[in-house]
Backbone as a chain_set.jsonl record, in Angstrom:
{"seq": "XXXXXXXXXXXXXXXXXXXXXXXXXXXXXXXXXXXXXXXXXXXXXXXXXXXXXXXXXXXXXXXXX", "coords": {"N": [[-42.415, 67.422, 225.775], [-42.369, 69.385, 222.592], [-44.73, 69.85, 219.913], [-43.653, 67.973, 216.946], [-43.059, 67.903, 213.679], [-43.601, 64.767, 211.985], [-41.713, 64.28, 210.153], [-39.324, 65.631, 210.941], [-38.835, 64.081, 213.631], [-38.423, 61.969, 212.398], [-35.891, 62.324, 210.967], [-34.324, 63.152, 213.405], [-34.321, 60.524, 214.45], [-33.068, 59.02, 212.46], [-30.762, 60.26, 212.314], [-29.508, 60.069, 214.72], [-29.392, 56.86, 214.849], [-27.841, 56.619, 212.534], [-25.439, 57.968, 213.425], [-24.54, 56.064, 215.441], [-23.705, 54.183, 213.644], [-25.183, 52.014, 213.153], [-26.932, 51.282, 210.994], [-28.032, 52.099, 207.99], [-30.969, 54.113, 206.806], [-33.833, 52.681, 204.771], [-34.297, 54.317, 202.72], [-32.041, 55.979, 202.499], [-30.051, 53.99, 201.564], [-31.166, 53.343, 199.139], [-30.777, 55.71, 197.618], [-27.96, 55.889, 197.696], [-27.482, 53.715, 196.3], [-28.724, 54.415, 193.795], [-26.799, 56.486, 193.257], [-24.492, 55.305, 192.689], [-25.279, 53.378, 190.623], [-25.889, 55.361, 188.494], [-23.193, 56.328, 188.336], [-21.759, 54.063, 187.387], [-23.069, 53.614, 185.113], [-22.267, 55.951, 183.651], [-19.845, 55.511, 183.411], [-19.949, 52.988, 181.801], [-20.908, 54.114, 179.237], [-18.926, 55.856, 178.524], [-17.074, 54.186, 178.176], [-17.798, 52.856, 176.154], [-18.056, 54.528, 174.114], [-15.317, 55.576, 173.679], [-14.422, 53.169, 172.748], [-15.641, 53.058, 170.394], [-14.746, 55.186, 169.086], [-12.128, 54.733, 168.636], [-12.387, 52.2, 166.962], [-13.555, 53.574, 164.734], [-11.067, 54.925, 164.058], [-9.564, 53.037, 163.314], [-10.692, 52.265, 160.868], [-10.719, 54.544, 159.588], [-7.906, 54.782, 159.157], [-7.147, 52.445, 157.737], [-8.461, 53.272, 155.168], [-6.843, 55.215, 154.587], [-4.317, 54.418, 153.937]], "CA": [[-41.634, 67.538, 224.328], [-42.907, 70.105, 221.863], [-45.011, 69.123, 218.841], [-42.78, 68.033, 216.015], [-43.634, 67.013, 212.466], [-43.191, 63.445, 211.695], [-40.233, 64.155, 209.344], [-38.425, 66.164, 211.883], [-38.523, 63.315, 214.529], [-37.437, 60.918, 211.716], [-34.823, 62.857, 210.728], [-33.298, 63.173, 214.356], [-34.109, 59.217, 214.94], [-32.253, 58.218, 211.591], [-29.116, 60.719, 212.662], [-29.009, 58.888, 216.061], [-28.678, 55.683, 214.406], [-26.408, 56.945, 211.612], [-24.293, 58.329, 214.487], [-24.116, 54.737, 215.967], [-23.131, 53.513, 212.712], [-25.915, 50.745, 213.156], [-27.361, 50.835, 209.626], [-28.583, 53.354, 206.951], [-32.287, 53.835, 206.529], [-33.691, 52.111, 203.371], [-34.237, 55.399, 201.572], [-30.668, 56.427, 202.073], [-29.765, 52.8, 200.902], [-31.37, 53.42, 197.756], [-29.958, 57.085, 197.028], [-26.586, 55.655, 197.5], [-27.18, 52.655, 195.209], [-29.173, 54.762, 192.519], [-25.801, 57.364, 192.837], [-23.629, 54.58, 192.28], [-25.486, 52.982, 189.294], [-25.493, 56.413, 187.765], [-21.784, 56.444, 188.027], [-21.297, 53.072, 186.655], [-23.797, 53.816, 183.715], [-21.65, 56.82, 182.888], [-18.479, 55.084, 182.915], [-19.963, 52.115, 180.854], [-21.147, 54.792, 178.247], [-17.492, 56.368, 178.363], [-15.926, 53.213, 177.578], [-18.109, 52.187, 174.588], [-17.736, 55.739, 173.305], [-14.045, 55.642, 173.466], [-13.977, 52.001, 171.954], [-16.343, 53.44, 169.267], [-14.045, 56.137, 168.437], [-11.09, 53.868, 168.288], [-12.715, 51.612, 165.868], [-13.709, 54.799, 163.572], [-9.961, 55.742, 163.646], [-9.024, 52.206, 162.665], [-11.057, 52.378, 159.771], [-10.118, 55.738, 158.921], [-6.317, 54.403, 159.004], [-6.922, 51.455, 156.483], [-8.564, 53.855, 154.172], [-5.791, 56.185, 154.004], [-2.969, 53.628, 153.542]], "C": [[-42.842, 68.431, 223.405], [-43.509, 69.278, 220.755], [-44.034, 69.318, 217.702], [-43.33, 67.473, 214.66], [-42.817, 65.71, 212.475], [-41.781, 63.406, 211.161], [-39.447, 64.689, 210.376], [-38.059, 65.154, 212.981], [-37.879, 61.874, 213.825], [-36.131, 61.173, 211.529], [-33.668, 62.713, 212.043], [-33.157, 61.519, 214.762], [-33.056, 58.667, 213.737], [-30.752, 58.885, 211.838], [-28.702, 59.995, 214.055], [-28.494, 57.768, 215.701], [-27.698, 55.493, 213.508], [-25.1, 57.122, 212.705], [-23.48, 57.056, 215.058], [-23.631, 53.867, 214.722], [-23.834, 52.061, 212.531], [-26.052, 50.15, 211.481], [-27.935, 52.371, 209.193], [-30.027, 52.939, 206.725], [-32.366, 53.203, 204.906], [-33.936, 53.298, 202.44], [-32.757, 55.789, 201.299], [-29.853, 55.424, 201.253], [-29.829, 53.202, 199.433], [-30.948, 54.696, 196.988], [-28.778, 56.568, 196.797], [-26.364, 54.678, 196.314], [-27.496, 53.401, 193.737], [-27.663, 55.94, 192.099], [-24.772, 56.34, 192.062], [-24.137, 53.845, 190.829], [-25.371, 54.217, 188.361], [-24.203, 56.472, 187.099], [-21.286, 55.475, 187.198], [-21.834, 53.189, 184.932], [-22.951, 54.749, 182.712], [-20.315, 56.296, 182.472], [-18.467, 53.78, 181.939], [-20.345, 52.817, 179.46], [-19.997, 55.226, 177.818], [-16.813, 55.544, 177.672], [-16.436, 52.768, 176.345], [-17.772, 53.25, 173.838], [-16.422, 55.782, 172.861], [-13.72, 54.214, 172.435], [-14.527, 52.176, 170.575], [-15.486, 54.374, 168.274], [-12.75, 55.549, 167.861], [-11.271, 53.058, 166.956], [-12.987, 52.375, 164.663], [-12.049, 55.074, 163.173], [-9.105, 54.62, 163.011], [-9.3, 51.95, 161.327], [-10.791, 53.446, 158.669], [-8.559, 55.272, 158.24], [-6.286, 53.72, 157.775], [-7.332, 52.209, 154.974], [-7.698, 54.828, 153.905], [-4.575, 55.769, 153.429], [-3.322, 53.156, 152.273]], "O": [[-44.04, 68.174, 223.518], [-43.037, 68.165, 220.523], [-43.589, 70.427, 217.408], [-44.095, 66.511, 214.718], [-41.656, 65.593, 212.868], [-40.876, 62.691, 211.591], [-38.661, 63.818, 210.75], [-36.9, 65.285, 213.373], [-37.173, 61.014, 214.351], [-35.258, 60.375, 211.868], [-32.51, 62.32, 211.895], [-32.121, 61.134, 215.303], [-32.204, 57.86, 214.111], [-29.723, 58.244, 211.626], [-27.616, 59.456, 214.271], [-27.348, 57.465, 216.031], [-26.871, 54.581, 213.508], [-24.046, 56.485, 212.706], [-22.257, 56.945, 215.151], [-23.142, 52.769, 214.987], [-23.293, 51.125, 211.943], [-25.582, 49.155, 210.93], [-28.166, 53.382, 209.856], [-30.363, 51.776, 206.503], [-31.459, 53.183, 204.074], [-33.701, 53.079, 201.251], [-32.291, 55.912, 200.167], [-29.076, 55.815, 200.383], [-28.867, 53.361, 198.682], [-30.798, 54.652, 195.767], [-28.367, 56.712, 195.646], [-25.412, 54.719, 195.535], [-26.83, 53.171, 192.728], [-27.429, 56.225, 190.925], [-24.326, 56.603, 190.945], [-23.297, 53.781, 189.931], [-24.676, 54.029, 187.363], [-23.971, 56.601, 185.897], [-20.472, 55.779, 186.327], [-21.209, 52.939, 183.902], [-22.844, 54.589, 181.496], [-19.762, 56.572, 181.408], [-17.443, 53.42, 181.359], [-20.114, 52.126, 178.468], [-19.831, 55.054, 176.61], [-16.069, 55.854, 176.741], [-15.674, 52.323, 175.486], [-17.147, 52.997, 172.808], [-16.252, 56.02, 171.665], [-12.899, 54.246, 171.518], [-14.018, 51.565, 169.635], [-15.509, 54.344, 167.044], [-12.357, 55.853, 166.735], [-10.495, 53.178, 166.008], [-12.678, 51.885, 163.577], [-11.793, 55.421, 162.02], [-8.131, 54.904, 162.314], [-8.434, 51.492, 160.582], [-10.685, 53.356, 157.445], [-8.215, 55.419, 157.067], [-5.618, 54.128, 156.825], [-6.792, 51.926, 153.905], [-7.841, 55.363, 152.805], [-3.883, 56.428, 152.653], [-2.524, 52.482, 151.621]]}, "num_chains": 1, "name": "protein.A"}
C-alpha cells in the first residue's frame, strides 16, 4: 500500500462507513447540526421581523383612522 496522508485514509474510511449507512462521523453530525441551527435561526429572525412589521402597520392604521 502506498503512503497516504492520514486525511486521505480517514476520508476513505468515512466514505466506506457512510456508504454502509452505519453512522456519520462526529464532524459531519456537527456540520449538519450547525446548518440546521442556522436555518432555524434565520426562520426565527424572519418570523420576528414579520411580526414587528405587522405591529408597526397596526399602530400606523390606528393613527390614520
